[in-house]
Amino acid sequence: MARLPADEDYARALLSIFQAKKIRARQSLRLSEAQAAFLRENMGRLADFDAALQYAMSRGWLALALDMIRLTTPGAEEMQSVGGFL
């Protein structure tokens, strides 16, 4: 899948979900919960969520294991620059 400039925006929106839930570095969120919040808050479509997750993982912000998304230390640092999307 080609990366689009909007992928970074979607990834930052995804980080804002972690921020709103007060998740810290090395803590996790269920994939389904993050996906539901992304769609419920009209941050994008399902394909946008997938692009956001891929982008965030490529930047080292998030890590996916089984059905859990873990916020990394670089992701927590990046999250500080994210404005409130929620």
PDB file of C-alpha atoms in Angstrom:
ATOM      1  CA  MET A   1       0.000   0.000   0.000  1.00  0.00           C
ATOM      2  CA  ALA A   2       1.343   3.427  -0.937  1.00  0.00           C
ATOM      3  CA  ARG A   3       1.796   5.925   1.856  1.00  0.00           C
ATOM      4  CA  LEU A   4      -0.226   9.082   1.568  1.00  0.00           C
ATOM      5  CA  PRO A   5       0.427  12.371   3.372  1.00  0.00           C
ATOM      6  CA  ALA A   6      -2.863  11.839   5.200  1.00  0.00           C
ATOM      7  CA  ASP A   7      -1.550   8.587   6.716  1.00  0.00           C
ATOM      8  CA  GLU A   8       0.482  10.618   9.209  1.00  0.00           C
ATOM      9  CA  ASP A   9      -2.620  12.605  10.169  1.00  0.00           C
ATOM     10  CA  TYR A  10      -4.593   9.387  10.647  1.00  0.00           C
ATOM     11  CA  ALA A  11      -1.739   7.974  12.761  1.00  0.00           C
ATOM     12  CA  ARG A  12      -1.762  11.065  14.947  1.00  0.00           C
ATOM     13  CA  ALA A  13      -5.534  10.705  15.313  1.00  0.00           C
ATOM     14  CA  LEU A  14      -4.928   7.112  16.414  1.00  0.00           C
ATOM     15  CA  LEU A  15      -2.407   8.334  19.002  1.00  0.00           C
ATOM     16  CA  SER A  16      -5.040  10.743  20.302  1.00  0.00           C
ATOM     17  CA  ILE A  17      -7.177   7.722  21.234  1.00  0.00           C
ATOM     18  CA  PHE A  18      -4.355   6.481  23.450  1.00  0.00           C
ATOM     19  CA  GLN A  19      -4.004   9.982  24.866  1.00  0.00           C
ATOM     20  CA  ALA A  20      -7.733  10.262  25.643  1.00  0.00           C
ATOM     21  CA  LYS A  21      -7.648   6.915  27.449  1.00  0.00           C
ATOM     22  CA  LYS A  22      -4.563   8.020  29.406  1.00  0.00           C
ATOM     23  CA  ILE A  23      -2.517   5.088  28.144  1.00  0.00           C
ATOM     24  CA  ARG A  24       1.199   5.404  28.853  1.00  0.00           C
ATOM     25  CA  ALA A  25       4.289   3.970  27.196  1.00  0.00           C
ATOM     26  CA  ARG A  26       4.399   0.158  27.289  1.00  0.00           C
ATOM     27  CA  GLN A  27       0.666  -0.072  27.994  1.00  0.00           C
ATOM     28  CA  SER A  28      -1.729  -1.631  25.498  1.00  0.00           C
ATOM     29  CA  LEU A  29      -5.185  -1.169  24.052  1.00  0.00           C
ATOM     30  CA  ARG A  30      -7.266  -3.820  22.330  1.00  0.00           C
ATOM     31  CA  LEU A  31      -7.135  -3.533  18.563  1.00  0.00           C
ATOM     32  CA  SER A  32     -10.934  -3.712  18.358  1.00  0.00           C
ATOM     33  CA  GLU A  33     -11.326  -0.937  20.961  1.00  0.00           C
ATOM     34  CA  ALA A  34      -8.945   1.391  19.108  1.00  0.00           C
ATOM     35  CA  GLN A  35     -10.622   0.612  15.795  1.00  0.00           C
ATOM     36  CA  ALA A  36     -14.097   1.234  17.222  1.00  0.00           C
ATOM     37  CA  ALA A  37     -13.032   4.582  18.719  1.00  0.00           C
ATOM     38  CA  PHE A  38     -11.398   5.625  15.422  1.00  0.00           C
ATOM     39  CA  LEU A  39     -14.605   4.914  13.504  1.00  0.00           C
ATOM     40  CA  ARG A  40     -16.981   6.234  16.200  1.00  0.00           C
ATOM     41  CA  GLU A  41     -15.152   9.569  16.394  1.00  0.00           C
ATOM     42  CA  ASN A  42     -15.240   9.911  12.577  1.00  0.00           C
ATOM     43  CA  MET A  43     -11.462   9.973  12.306  1.00  0.00           C
ATOM     44  CA  GLY A  44     -11.666   8.050   9.061  1.00  0.00           C
ATOM     45  CA  ARG A  45     -12.778   4.828   7.439  1.00  0.00           C
ATOM     46  CA  LEU A  46     -11.610   1.290   8.192  1.00  0.00           C
ATOM     47  CA  ALA A  47      -8.966   1.540   5.445  1.00  0.00           C
ATOM     48  CA  ASP A  48      -7.750   4.782   7.041  1.00  0.00           C
ATOM     49  CA  PHE A  49      -7.432   3.017  10.397  1.00  0.00           C
ATOM     50  CA  ASP A  50      -5.335   0.297   8.772  1.00  0.00           C
ATOM     51  CA  ALA A  51      -3.141   2.933   7.101  1.00  0.00           C
ATOM     52  CA  ALA A  52      -2.812   4.794  10.422  1.00  0.00           C
ATOM     53  CA  LEU A  53      -1.749   1.654  12.241  1.00  0.00           C
ATOM     54  CA  GLN A  54       0.778   0.730   9.548  1.00  0.00           C
ATOM     55  CA  TYR A  55       2.225   4.233   9.539  1.00  0.00           C
ATOM     56  CA  ALA A  56       2.449   4.387  13.342  1.00  0.00           C
ATOM     57  CA  MET A  57       4.151   0.984  13.442  1.00  0.00           C
ATOM     58  CA  SER A  58       6.614   2.003  10.717  1.00  0.00           C
ATOM     59  CA  ARG A  59       7.546   5.063  12.804  1.00  0.00           C
ATOM     60  CA  GLY A  60       7.924   2.934  15.942  1.00  0.00           C
ATOM     61  CA  TRP A  61       5.057   4.673  17.725  1.00  0.00           C
ATOM     62  CA  LEU A  62       2.920   1.561  18.153  1.00  0.00           C
ATOM     63  CA  ALA A  63       3.520  -2.195  18.166  1.00  0.00           C
ATOM     64  CA  LEU A  64       0.916  -4.826  17.317  1.00  0.00           C
ATOM     65  CA  ALA A  65       0.916  -8.221  19.028  1.00  0.00           C
ATOM     66  CA  LEU A  66      -2.000 -10.586  18.720  1.00  0.00           C
ATOM     67  CA  ASP A  67      -5.027  -8.321  19.144  1.00  0.00           C
ATOM     68  CA  MET A  68      -3.335  -5.688  21.293  1.00  0.00           C
ATOM     69  CA  ILE A  69      -1.709  -2.397  20.264  1.00  0.00           C
ATOM     70  CA  ARG A  70       1.139  -1.337  22.541  1.00  0.00           C
ATOM     71  CA  LEU A  71       2.153   2.308  22.870  1.00  0.00           C
ATOM     72  CA  THR A  72       5.941   2.539  22.644  1.00  0.00           C
ATOM     73  CA  THR A  73       8.161   5.093  24.354  1.00  0.00           C
ATOM     74  CA  PRO A  74       8.688   6.979  21.046  1.00  0.00           C
ATOM     75  CA  GLY A  75       4.913   6.852  20.541  1.00  0.00           C
ATOM     76  CA  ALA A  76       4.307   8.334  23.975  1.00  0.00           C
ATOM     77  CA  GLU A  77       6.786  11.111  23.188  1.00  0.00           C
ATOM     78  CA  GLU A  78       5.114  11.768  19.834  1.00  0.00           C
ATOM     79  CA  MET A  79       1.715  11.717  21.507  1.00  0.00           C
ATOM     80  CA  GLN A  80       2.701  14.854  23.432  1.00  0.00           C
ATOM     81  CA  SER A  81       2.687  16.771  20.132  1.00  0.00           C
ATOM     82  CA  VAL A  82      -0.770  15.492  19.171  1.00  0.00           C
ATOM     83  CA  GLY A  83      -3.609  17.939  19.535  1.00  0.00           C
ATOM     84  CA  GLY A  84      -6.865  16.641  20.918  1.00  0.00           C
ATOM     85  CA  PHE A  85      -8.812  14.950  18.139  1.00  0.00           C
ATOM     86  CA  LEU A  86     -11.411  13.600  20.571  1.00  0.00           C
TER      87      LEU A  86
END
